[in-house]
Short mmCIF file of C-alpha atoms and ligand atoms in Angstrom, two decimals:
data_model
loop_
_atom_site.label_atom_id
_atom_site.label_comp_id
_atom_site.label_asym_id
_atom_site.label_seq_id
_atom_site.Cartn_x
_atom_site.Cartn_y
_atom_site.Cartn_z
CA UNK A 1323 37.14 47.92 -40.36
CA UNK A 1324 40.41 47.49 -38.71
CA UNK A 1325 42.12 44.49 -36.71
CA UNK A 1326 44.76 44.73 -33.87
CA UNK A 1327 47.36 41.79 -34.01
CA UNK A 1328 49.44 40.98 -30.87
CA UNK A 1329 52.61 38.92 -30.49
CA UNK A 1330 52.51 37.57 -27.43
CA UNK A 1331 55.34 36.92 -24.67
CA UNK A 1332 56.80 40.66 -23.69
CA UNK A 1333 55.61 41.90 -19.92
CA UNK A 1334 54.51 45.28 -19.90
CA UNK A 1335 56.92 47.70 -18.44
CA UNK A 1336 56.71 51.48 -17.92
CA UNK A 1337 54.42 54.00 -17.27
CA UNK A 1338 50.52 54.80 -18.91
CA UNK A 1339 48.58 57.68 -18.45
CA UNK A 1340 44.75 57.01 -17.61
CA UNK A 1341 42.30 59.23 -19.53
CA UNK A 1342 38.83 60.43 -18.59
CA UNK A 1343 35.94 58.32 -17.71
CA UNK A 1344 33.74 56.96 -20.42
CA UNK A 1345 30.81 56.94 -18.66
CA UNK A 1346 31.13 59.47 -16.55
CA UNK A 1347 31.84 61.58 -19.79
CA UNK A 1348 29.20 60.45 -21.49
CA UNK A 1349 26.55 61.06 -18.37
CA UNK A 1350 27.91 64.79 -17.84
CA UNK A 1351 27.66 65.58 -21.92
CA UNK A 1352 24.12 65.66 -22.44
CA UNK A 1353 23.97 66.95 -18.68
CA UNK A 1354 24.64 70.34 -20.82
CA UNK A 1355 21.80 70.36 -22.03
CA UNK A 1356 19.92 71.44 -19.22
CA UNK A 1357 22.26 74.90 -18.62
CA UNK A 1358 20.86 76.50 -21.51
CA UNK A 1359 24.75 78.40 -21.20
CA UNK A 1360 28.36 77.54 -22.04
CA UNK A 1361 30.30 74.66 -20.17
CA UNK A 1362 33.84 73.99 -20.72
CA UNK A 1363 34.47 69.69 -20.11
CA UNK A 1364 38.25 69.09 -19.47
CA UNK A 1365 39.62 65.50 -19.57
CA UNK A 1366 37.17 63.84 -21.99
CA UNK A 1367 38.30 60.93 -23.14
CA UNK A 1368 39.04 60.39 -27.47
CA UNK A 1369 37.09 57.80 -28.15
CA UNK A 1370 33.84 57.12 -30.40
CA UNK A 1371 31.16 57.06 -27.69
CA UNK A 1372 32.13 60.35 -27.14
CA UNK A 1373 32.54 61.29 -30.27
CA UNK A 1374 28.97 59.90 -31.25
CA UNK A 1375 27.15 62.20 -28.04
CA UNK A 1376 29.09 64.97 -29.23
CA UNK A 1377 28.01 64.82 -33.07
CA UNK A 1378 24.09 64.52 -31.22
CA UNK A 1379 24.37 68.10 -29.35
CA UNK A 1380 25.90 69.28 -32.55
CA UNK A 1381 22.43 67.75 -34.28
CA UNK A 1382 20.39 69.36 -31.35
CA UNK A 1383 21.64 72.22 -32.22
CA UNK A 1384 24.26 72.93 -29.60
CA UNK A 1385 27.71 75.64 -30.27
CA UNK A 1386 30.94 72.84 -29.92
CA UNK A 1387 34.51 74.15 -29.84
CA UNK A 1388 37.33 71.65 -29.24
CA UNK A 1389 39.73 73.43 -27.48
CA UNK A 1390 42.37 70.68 -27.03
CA UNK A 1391 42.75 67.09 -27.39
CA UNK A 1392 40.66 66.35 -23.89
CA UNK A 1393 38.94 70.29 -23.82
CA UNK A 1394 35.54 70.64 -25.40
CA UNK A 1395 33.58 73.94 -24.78
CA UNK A 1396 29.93 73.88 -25.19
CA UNK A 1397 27.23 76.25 -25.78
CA UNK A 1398 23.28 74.60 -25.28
CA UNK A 1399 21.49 77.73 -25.12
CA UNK A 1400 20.81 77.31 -29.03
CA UNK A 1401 19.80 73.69 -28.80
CA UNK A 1402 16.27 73.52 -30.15
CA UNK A 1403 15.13 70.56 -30.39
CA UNK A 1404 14.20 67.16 -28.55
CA UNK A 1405 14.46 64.79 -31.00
CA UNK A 1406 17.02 61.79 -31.75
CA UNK A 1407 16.84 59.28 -34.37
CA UNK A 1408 17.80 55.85 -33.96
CA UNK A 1409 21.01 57.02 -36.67
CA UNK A 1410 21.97 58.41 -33.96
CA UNK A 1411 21.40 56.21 -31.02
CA UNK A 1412 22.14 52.93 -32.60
CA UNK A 1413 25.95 52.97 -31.49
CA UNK A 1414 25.67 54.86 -28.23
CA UNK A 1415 24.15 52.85 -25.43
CA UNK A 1416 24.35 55.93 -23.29
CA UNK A 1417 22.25 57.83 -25.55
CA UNK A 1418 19.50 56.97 -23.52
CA UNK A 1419 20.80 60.09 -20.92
CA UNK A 1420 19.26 62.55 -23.53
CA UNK A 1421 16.07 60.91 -22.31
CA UNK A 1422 16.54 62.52 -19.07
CA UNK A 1423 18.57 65.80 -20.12
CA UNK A 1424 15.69 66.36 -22.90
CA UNK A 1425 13.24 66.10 -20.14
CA UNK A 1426 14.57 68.27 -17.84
CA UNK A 1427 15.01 71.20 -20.42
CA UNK A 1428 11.93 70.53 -22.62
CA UNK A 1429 9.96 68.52 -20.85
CA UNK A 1430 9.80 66.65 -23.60
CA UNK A 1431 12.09 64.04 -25.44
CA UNK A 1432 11.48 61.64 -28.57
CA UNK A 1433 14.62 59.51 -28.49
CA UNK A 1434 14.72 56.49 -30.33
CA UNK A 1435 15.80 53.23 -28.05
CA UNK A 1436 19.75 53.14 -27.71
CA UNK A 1437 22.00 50.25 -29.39
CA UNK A 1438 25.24 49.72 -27.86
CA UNK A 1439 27.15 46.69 -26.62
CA UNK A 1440 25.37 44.00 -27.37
CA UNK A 1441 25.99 41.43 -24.90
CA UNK A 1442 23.04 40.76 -23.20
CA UNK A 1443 19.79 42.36 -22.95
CA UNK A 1444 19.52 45.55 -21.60
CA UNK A 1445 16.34 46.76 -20.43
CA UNK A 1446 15.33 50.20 -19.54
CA UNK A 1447 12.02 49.61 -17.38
CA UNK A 1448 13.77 51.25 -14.08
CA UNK A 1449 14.20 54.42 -15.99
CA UNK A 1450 10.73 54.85 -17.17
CA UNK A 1451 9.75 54.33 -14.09
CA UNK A 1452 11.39 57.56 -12.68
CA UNK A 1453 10.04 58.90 -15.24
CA UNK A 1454 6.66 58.00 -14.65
CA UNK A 1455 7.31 58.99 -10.72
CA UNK A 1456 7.79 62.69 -11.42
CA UNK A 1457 4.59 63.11 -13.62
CA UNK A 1458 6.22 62.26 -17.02
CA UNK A 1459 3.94 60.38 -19.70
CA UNK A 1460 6.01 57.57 -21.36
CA UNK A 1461 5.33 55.96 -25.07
CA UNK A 1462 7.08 53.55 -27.33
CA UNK A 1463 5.78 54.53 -30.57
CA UNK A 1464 5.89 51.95 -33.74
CA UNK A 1465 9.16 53.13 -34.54
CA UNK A 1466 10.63 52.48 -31.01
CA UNK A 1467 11.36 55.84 -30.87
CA UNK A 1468 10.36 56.50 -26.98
CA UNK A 1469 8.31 59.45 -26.47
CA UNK A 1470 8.35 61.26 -23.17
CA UNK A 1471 6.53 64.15 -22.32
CA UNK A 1472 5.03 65.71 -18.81
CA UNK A 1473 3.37 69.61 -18.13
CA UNK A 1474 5.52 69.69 -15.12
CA UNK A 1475 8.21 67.45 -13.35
CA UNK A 1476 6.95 67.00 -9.69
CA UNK A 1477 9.57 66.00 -6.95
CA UNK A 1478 8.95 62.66 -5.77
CA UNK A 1479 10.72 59.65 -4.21
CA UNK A 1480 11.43 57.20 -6.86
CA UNK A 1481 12.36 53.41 -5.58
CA UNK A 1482 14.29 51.20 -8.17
CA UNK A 1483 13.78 47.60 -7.78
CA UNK A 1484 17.12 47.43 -9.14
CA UNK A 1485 20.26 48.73 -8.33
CA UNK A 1486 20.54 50.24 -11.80
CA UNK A 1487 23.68 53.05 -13.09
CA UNK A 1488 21.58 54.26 -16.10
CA UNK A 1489 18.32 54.72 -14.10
CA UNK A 1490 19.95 56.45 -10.99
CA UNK A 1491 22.01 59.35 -13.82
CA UNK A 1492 18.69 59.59 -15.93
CA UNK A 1493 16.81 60.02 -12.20
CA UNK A 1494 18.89 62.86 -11.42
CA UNK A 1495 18.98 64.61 -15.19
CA UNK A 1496 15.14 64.68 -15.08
CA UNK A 1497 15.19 65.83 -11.24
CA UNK A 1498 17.44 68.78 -10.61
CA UNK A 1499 14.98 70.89 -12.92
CA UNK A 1500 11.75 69.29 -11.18
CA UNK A 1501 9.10 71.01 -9.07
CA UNK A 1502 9.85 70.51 -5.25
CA UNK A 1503 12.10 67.16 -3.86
CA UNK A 1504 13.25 63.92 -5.80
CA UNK A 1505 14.43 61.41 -3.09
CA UNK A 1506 16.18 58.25 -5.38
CA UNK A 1507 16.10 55.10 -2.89
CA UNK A 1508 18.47 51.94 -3.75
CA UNK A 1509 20.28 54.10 -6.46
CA UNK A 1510 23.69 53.46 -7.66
CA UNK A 1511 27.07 54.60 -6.11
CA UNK A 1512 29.68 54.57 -8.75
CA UNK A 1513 32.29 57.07 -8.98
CA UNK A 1514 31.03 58.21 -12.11
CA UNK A 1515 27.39 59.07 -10.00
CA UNK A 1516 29.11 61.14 -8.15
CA UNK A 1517 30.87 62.79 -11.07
CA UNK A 1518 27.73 63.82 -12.42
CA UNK A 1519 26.36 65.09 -9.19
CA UNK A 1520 29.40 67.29 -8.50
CA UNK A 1521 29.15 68.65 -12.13
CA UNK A 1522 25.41 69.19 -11.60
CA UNK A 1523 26.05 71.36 -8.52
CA UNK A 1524 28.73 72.95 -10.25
CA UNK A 1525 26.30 74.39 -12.58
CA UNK A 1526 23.89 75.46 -10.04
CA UNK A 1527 22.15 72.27 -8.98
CA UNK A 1528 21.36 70.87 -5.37
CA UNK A 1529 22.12 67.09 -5.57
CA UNK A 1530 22.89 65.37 -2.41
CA UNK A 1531 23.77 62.16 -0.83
CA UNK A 1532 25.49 60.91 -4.30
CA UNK A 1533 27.88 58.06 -3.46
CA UNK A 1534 25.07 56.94 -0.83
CA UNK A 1535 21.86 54.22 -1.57
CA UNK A 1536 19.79 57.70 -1.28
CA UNK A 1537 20.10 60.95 -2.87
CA UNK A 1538 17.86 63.71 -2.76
CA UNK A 1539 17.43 66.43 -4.52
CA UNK A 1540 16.27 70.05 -4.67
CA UNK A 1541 14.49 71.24 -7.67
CA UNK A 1542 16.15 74.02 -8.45
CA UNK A 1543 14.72 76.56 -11.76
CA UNK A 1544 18.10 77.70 -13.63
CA UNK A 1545 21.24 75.83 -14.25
CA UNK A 1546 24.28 78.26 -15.30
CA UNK A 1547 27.31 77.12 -16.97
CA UNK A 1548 30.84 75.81 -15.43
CA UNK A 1549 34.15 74.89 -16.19
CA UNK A 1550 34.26 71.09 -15.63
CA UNK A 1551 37.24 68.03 -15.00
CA UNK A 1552 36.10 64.40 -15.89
CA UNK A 1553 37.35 61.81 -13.13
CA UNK A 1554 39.91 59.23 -14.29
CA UNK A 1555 38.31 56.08 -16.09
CA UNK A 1556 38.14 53.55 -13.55
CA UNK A 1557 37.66 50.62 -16.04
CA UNK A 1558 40.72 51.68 -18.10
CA UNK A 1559 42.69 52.21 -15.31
CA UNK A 1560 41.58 48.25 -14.02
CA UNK A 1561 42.46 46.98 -17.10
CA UNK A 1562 45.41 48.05 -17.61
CA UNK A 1563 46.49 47.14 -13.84
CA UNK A 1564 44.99 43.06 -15.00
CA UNK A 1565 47.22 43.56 -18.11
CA UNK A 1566 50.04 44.35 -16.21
CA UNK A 1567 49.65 41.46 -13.55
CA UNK A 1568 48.86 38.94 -16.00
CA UNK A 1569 52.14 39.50 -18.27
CA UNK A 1570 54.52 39.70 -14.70
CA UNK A 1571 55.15 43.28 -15.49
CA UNK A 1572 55.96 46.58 -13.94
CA UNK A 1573 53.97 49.39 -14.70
CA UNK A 1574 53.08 52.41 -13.04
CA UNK A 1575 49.30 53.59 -13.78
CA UNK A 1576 49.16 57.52 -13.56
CA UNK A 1577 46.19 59.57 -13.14
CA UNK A 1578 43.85 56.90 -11.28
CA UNK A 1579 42.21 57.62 -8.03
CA UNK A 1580 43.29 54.46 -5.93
CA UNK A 1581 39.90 54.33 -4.27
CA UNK A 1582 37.98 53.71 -6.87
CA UNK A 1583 40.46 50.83 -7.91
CA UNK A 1584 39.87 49.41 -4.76
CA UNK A 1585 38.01 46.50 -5.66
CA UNK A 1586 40.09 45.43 -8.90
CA UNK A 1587 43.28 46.08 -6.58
CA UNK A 1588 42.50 43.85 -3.10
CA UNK A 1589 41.66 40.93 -5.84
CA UNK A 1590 45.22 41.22 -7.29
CA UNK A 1591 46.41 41.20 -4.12
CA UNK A 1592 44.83 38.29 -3.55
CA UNK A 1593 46.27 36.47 -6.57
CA UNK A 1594 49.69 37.32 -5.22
CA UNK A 1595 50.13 40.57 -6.97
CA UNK A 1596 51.98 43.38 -5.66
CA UNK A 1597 50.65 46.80 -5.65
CA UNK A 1598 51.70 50.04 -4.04
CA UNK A 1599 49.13 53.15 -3.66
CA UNK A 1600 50.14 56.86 -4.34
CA UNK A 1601 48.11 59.84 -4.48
CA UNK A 1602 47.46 59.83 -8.26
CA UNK A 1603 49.23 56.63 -9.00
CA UNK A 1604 49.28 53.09 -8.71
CA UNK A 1605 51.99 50.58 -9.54
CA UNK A 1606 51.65 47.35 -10.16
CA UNK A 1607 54.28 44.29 -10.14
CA UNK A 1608 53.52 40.24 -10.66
CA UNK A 1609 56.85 37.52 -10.53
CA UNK A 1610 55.66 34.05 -11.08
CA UNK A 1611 52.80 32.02 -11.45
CA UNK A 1612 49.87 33.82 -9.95
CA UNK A 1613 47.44 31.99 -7.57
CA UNK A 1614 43.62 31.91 -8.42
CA UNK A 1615 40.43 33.36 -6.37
CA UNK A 1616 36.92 33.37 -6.55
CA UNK A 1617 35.14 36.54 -7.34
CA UNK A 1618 31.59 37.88 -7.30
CA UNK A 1619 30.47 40.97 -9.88
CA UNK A 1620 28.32 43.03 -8.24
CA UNK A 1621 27.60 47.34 -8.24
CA UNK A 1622 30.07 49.29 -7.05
CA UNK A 1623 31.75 49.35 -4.51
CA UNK A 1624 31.89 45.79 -5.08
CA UNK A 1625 33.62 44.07 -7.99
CA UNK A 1626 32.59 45.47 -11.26
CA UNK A 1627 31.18 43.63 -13.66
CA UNK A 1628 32.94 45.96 -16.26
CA UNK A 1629 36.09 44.16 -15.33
CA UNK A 1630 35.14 40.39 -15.35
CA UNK A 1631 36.06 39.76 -18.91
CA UNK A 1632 39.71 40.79 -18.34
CA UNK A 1633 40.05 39.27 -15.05
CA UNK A 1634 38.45 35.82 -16.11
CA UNK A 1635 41.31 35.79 -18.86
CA UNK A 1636 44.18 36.23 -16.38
CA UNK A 1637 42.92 33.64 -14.01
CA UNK A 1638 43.00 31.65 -18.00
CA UNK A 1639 47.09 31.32 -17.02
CA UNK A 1640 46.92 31.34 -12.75
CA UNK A 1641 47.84 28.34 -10.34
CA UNK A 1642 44.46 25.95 -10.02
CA UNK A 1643 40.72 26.38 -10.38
CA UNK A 1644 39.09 30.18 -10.69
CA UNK A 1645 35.67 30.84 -10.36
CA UNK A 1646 33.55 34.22 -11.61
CA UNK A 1647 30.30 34.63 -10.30
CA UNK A 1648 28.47 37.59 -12.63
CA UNK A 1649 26.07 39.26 -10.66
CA UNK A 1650 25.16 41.72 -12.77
CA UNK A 1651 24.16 40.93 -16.59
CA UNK A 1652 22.59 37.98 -17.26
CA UNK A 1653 24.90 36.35 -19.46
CA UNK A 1654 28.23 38.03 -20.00
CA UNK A 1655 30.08 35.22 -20.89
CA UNK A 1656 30.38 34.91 -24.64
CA UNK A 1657 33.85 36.21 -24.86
CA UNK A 1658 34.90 32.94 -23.38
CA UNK A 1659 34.51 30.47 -26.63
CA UNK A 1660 37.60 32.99 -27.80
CA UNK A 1661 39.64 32.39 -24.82
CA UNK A 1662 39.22 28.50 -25.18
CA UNK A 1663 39.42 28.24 -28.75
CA UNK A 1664 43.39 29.86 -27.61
CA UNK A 1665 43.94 26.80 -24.85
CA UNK A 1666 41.85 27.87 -22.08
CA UNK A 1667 40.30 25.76 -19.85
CA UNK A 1668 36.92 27.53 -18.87
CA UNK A 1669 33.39 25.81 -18.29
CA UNK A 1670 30.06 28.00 -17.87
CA UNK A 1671 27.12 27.02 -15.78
CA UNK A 1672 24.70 29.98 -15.98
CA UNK A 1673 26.20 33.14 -14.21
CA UNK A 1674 29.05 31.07 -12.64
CA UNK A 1675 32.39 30.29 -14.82
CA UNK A 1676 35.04 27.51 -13.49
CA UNK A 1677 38.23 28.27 -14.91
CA UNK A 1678 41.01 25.61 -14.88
CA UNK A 1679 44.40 26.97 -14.82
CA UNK A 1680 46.82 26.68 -18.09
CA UNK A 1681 50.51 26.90 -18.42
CA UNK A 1682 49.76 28.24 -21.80
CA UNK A 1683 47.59 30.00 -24.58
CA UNK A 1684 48.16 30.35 -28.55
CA UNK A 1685 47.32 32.89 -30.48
CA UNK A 1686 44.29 33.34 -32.90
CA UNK A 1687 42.21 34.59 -34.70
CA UNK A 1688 39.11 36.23 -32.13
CA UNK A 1689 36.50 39.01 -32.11
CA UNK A 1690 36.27 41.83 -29.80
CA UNK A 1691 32.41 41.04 -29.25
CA UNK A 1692 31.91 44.02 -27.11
CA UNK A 1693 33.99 46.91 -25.44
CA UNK A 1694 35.50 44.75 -22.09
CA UNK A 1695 35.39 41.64 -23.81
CA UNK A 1696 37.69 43.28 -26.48
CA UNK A 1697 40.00 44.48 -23.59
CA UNK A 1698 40.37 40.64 -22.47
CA UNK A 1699 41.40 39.97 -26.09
CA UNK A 1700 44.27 42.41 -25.87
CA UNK A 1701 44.96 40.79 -22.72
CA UNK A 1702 45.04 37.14 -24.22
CA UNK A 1703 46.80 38.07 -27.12
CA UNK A 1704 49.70 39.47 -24.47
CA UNK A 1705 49.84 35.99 -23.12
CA UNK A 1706 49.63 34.26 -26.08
CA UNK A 1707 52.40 32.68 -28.05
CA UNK A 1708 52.22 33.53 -31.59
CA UNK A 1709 49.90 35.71 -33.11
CA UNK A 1710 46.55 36.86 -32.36
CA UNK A 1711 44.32 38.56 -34.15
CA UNK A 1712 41.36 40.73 -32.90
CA UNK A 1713 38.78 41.83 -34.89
CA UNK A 1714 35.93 44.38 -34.78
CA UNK A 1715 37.88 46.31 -32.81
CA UNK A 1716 35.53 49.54 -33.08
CA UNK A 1717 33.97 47.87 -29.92
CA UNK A 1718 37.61 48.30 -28.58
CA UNK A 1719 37.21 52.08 -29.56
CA UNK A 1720 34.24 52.96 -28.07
CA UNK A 1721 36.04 53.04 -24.71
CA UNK A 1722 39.66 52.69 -24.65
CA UNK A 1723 41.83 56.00 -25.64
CA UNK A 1724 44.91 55.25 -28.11
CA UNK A 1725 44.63 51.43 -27.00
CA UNK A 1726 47.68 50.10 -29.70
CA UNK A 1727 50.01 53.69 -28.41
CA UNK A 1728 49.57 52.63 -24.75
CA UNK A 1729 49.69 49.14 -24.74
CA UNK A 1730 53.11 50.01 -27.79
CA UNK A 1731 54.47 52.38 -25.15
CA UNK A 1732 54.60 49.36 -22.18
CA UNK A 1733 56.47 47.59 -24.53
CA UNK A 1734 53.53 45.46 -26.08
CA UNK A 1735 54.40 44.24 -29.79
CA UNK A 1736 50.87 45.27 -30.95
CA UNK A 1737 49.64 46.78 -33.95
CA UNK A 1738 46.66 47.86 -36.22
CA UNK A 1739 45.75 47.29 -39.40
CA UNK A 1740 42.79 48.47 -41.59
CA UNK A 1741 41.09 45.19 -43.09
CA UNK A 1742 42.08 45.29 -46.77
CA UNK A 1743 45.67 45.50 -45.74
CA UNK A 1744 47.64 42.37 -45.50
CA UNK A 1745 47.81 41.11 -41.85
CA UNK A 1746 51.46 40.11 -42.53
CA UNK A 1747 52.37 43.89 -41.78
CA UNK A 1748 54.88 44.20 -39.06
CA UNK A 1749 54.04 46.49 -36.52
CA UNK A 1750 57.20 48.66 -37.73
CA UNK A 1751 55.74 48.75 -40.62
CA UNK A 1752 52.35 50.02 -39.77
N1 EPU B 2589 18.37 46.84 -15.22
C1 EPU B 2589 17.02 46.60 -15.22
N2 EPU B 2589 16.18 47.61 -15.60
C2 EPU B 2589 16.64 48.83 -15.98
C3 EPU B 2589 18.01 49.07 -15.98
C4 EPU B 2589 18.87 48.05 -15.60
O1 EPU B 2589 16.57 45.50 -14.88
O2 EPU B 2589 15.82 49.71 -16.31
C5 EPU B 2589 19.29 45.77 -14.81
C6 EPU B 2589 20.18 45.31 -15.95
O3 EPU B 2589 19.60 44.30 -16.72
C7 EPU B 2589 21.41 44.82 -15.20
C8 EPU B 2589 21.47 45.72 -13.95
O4 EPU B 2589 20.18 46.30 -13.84
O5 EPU B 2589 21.21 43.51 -14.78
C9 EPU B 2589 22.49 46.83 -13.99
O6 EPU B 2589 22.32 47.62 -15.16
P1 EPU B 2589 22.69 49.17 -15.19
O7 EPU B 2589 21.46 49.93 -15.51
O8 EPU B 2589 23.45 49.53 -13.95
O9 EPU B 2589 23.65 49.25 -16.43
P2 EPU B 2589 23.76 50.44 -17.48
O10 EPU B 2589 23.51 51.73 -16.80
O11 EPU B 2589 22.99 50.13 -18.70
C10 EPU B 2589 26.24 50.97 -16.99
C11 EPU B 2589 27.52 51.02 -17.79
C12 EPU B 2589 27.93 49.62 -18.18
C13 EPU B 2589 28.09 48.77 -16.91
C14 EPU B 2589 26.84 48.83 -16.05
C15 EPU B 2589 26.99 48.14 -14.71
C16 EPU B 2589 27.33 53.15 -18.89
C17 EPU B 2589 27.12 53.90 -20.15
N3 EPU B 2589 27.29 51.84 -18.98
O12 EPU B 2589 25.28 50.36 -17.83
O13 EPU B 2589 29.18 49.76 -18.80
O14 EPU B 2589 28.33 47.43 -17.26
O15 EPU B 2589 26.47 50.21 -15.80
O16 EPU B 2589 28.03 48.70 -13.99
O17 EPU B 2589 27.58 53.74 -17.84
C18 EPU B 2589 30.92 49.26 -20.25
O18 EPU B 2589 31.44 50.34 -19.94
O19 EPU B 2589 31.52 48.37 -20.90
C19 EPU B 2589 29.55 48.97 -19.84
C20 EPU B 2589 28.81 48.03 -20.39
#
């Protein structure tokens, strides 16, 4: 497995190029499945969730042609089958969207119960429950393989108790097939929702309100095939903004849409960061000792929860006493034994952390525990002096494209290494 060392101290200066949307991408994949006809995906993101839902359409028996680094074309017309093992799921939190594709074309689907990051419990009770709403039967067999079946899907209006991202995409996969009209109350807005209602109607569908607390929509029989551009990855485009501000850099973020950012950017702002909006762009500049904030995680358009981790270690180095509220997971916190084991000052209580300002962090050696908590490791190690070591950094590449060439390309003295090889390796050498 390989490690990515840091030497901290240089600010980041340049430009980056944001790629496609993880989880948009890997909502509008298996969305495919129910055109039983060829769609061509532009601007999916190289990284291994991606890579693992393409290798299970391949296994359902779907025609994949890469056409270019970002350009896949796929054919689902010869997928035959409705069935996932947990091989396949185990990596791939978002594997539970075949649940709802599978539905929609089969009306069946025997998917074992996902994996992915693992830091917290995720539970998946609001999805079977739109399930369940439109006439599906739901089982959990002995080898938690969930089994989903239903004669017809019937329109309905489905109410989550929670505002829920997974629930509201698998909704709307197991709706725009079904009988009549699906009305989704309290349903998430994030961009990448409204991605994968505007590739849905692109392919025939008649999804609206996406975006809103309600969408509706209108069963429709056939879904044809469509040529198809991912949104920019909000998270990666956040992340590298945090990385930016926290090293008192100057880097200009390219193919973002600013809205979406808008969140991540007004709390920069806040800690005395300046930012300037383009159409495409945004560029970011901090001079000084940034001042610290309070924040709340919470669904979009509020703060999201996906970019805590970073943000909690750049208020590690601000001006006085932070505070993170997370609103969303339970506990998504663990990352922070790394960031005080390197000189932070961070307390927990529950869903609330207190951070105390430092003038300084060290490098170490640290885990990337999951995907964003990985990020705020490349972030520490930025700030760090010395060395810092991250490993299991295949959490890292689940979501972020090329991390070590952008972060290299900003000026970052990063660099990878597989684990046998000695960690003394210069990144020169590498
Ligand atoms: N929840 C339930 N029941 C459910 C589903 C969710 O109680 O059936 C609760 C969860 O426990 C959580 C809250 O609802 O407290 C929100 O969970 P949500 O379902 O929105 O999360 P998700 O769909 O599993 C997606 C992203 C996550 C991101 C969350 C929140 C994908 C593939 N994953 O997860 O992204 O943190 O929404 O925005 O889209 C990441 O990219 O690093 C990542 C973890």
């Amino acid at each position: 497995m390989s490690k990515i060392l840091i030497n901290g101290g240089n600010s980041l200066k340049g430009e980056v190029n944001i790629s496609g949307a993880k989880n948009a991408a890997v909502a509008i994949l298996p969305a495919i499945i129910l055109a039983q006809d060829v769609c061509v995906v532009e601007n999916i993101p190289s990284i291994s969730d991606v890579e693992m839902m393409i290798r299970i359409l391949h296994q359902l028996g779907a025609k994949i042609k890469k056409v270019d680094d970002t350009t896949y074309e796929i054919d689902s017309s010869t997928i035959d089958s409705y069935v996932v093992s947990y091989e396949m799921t185990k990596r791939l939190r978002a594997s539970y969207y075949l649940y709802g594709a599978l539905l929609g074309r089969f009306g069946r689907a025997n998917v074992a119960i996902p994996g992915g990051c693992p830091f917290c419990v995720r539970p998946i009770d609001q999805h079977v429950k739109a399930f369940e709403t439109l006439g599906a039967q739901v089982n959990l067999s002995e080898q938690s393989m969930l089994e989903i079946t239903a004669n017809e899907l019937i329109g309905s209006t489905i109410f989550f108790d929670v505002v829920s991202v997974g629930a509201t995409i698998n909704a709307m996969l197991a709706a725009v097939k079904a009988k009549g009209v699906t009305i989704i109350e309290n349903a998430a807005k994030e961009p990448h929702i409204v991605d994968l209602a505007n590739f849905l109607n692109t392919m025939g569908a008649d999804v609206r309100g996406a975006g809103t607390d309600t969408i509706k929509i209108y069963g429709v029989e056939y879904l044809h095939g469509c040529t198809y551009s991912i949104i920019p990855d909000q998270i990666e485009a956040g992340t590298f903004m945090v990385a930016a501000a926290a090293t008192k850099g100057e880097v200009l973020i390219k193919n973002v849409i600013p809205k979406h950012l808008e969140s991540i950017t007004k709390k920069l702002v806040e800690c005395g960061v300046d930012i300037v909006e383009f159409d495409d762009s945004v560029f970011v500049r901090a001079k000084g000792r940034l001042k610290n904030c309070k924040i709340k995680t919470s669904p979009h358009p509020g703060f999201p929860t996906d970019m805590q981790p970073q943000f909690v270690t750049m208020l590690a180095m601000c001006e006085g006493t932070s505070h993170m509220h997370e609103n969303v997971w339970e506990y998504r916190f663990q990352y922070i034994e790394h960031l005080n084991r390197m000189g932070a000052n961070i307390t927990t209580n529950g869903s609330i952390a207190v951070i105390e300002g430092v003038e300084e962090l060290k490098g170490a050696i640290v885990a990337a525990d999951d995907l964003r908590a990985g990020a705020a490791m490349i972030i520490a190690g930025l700030l760090a002096e010395g060395t810092t070591t991250i490993e299991n950094v295949d959490h890292i590449d689940r979501g972020y494209v090329d991390v070590v060439g952008k972060f290299r390309s900003l000026g970052a003295d990063i660099w990878r290494v597989e684990e046998d090889t000695p960690t003394v390796l210069k990144a020169e050498a590498v």
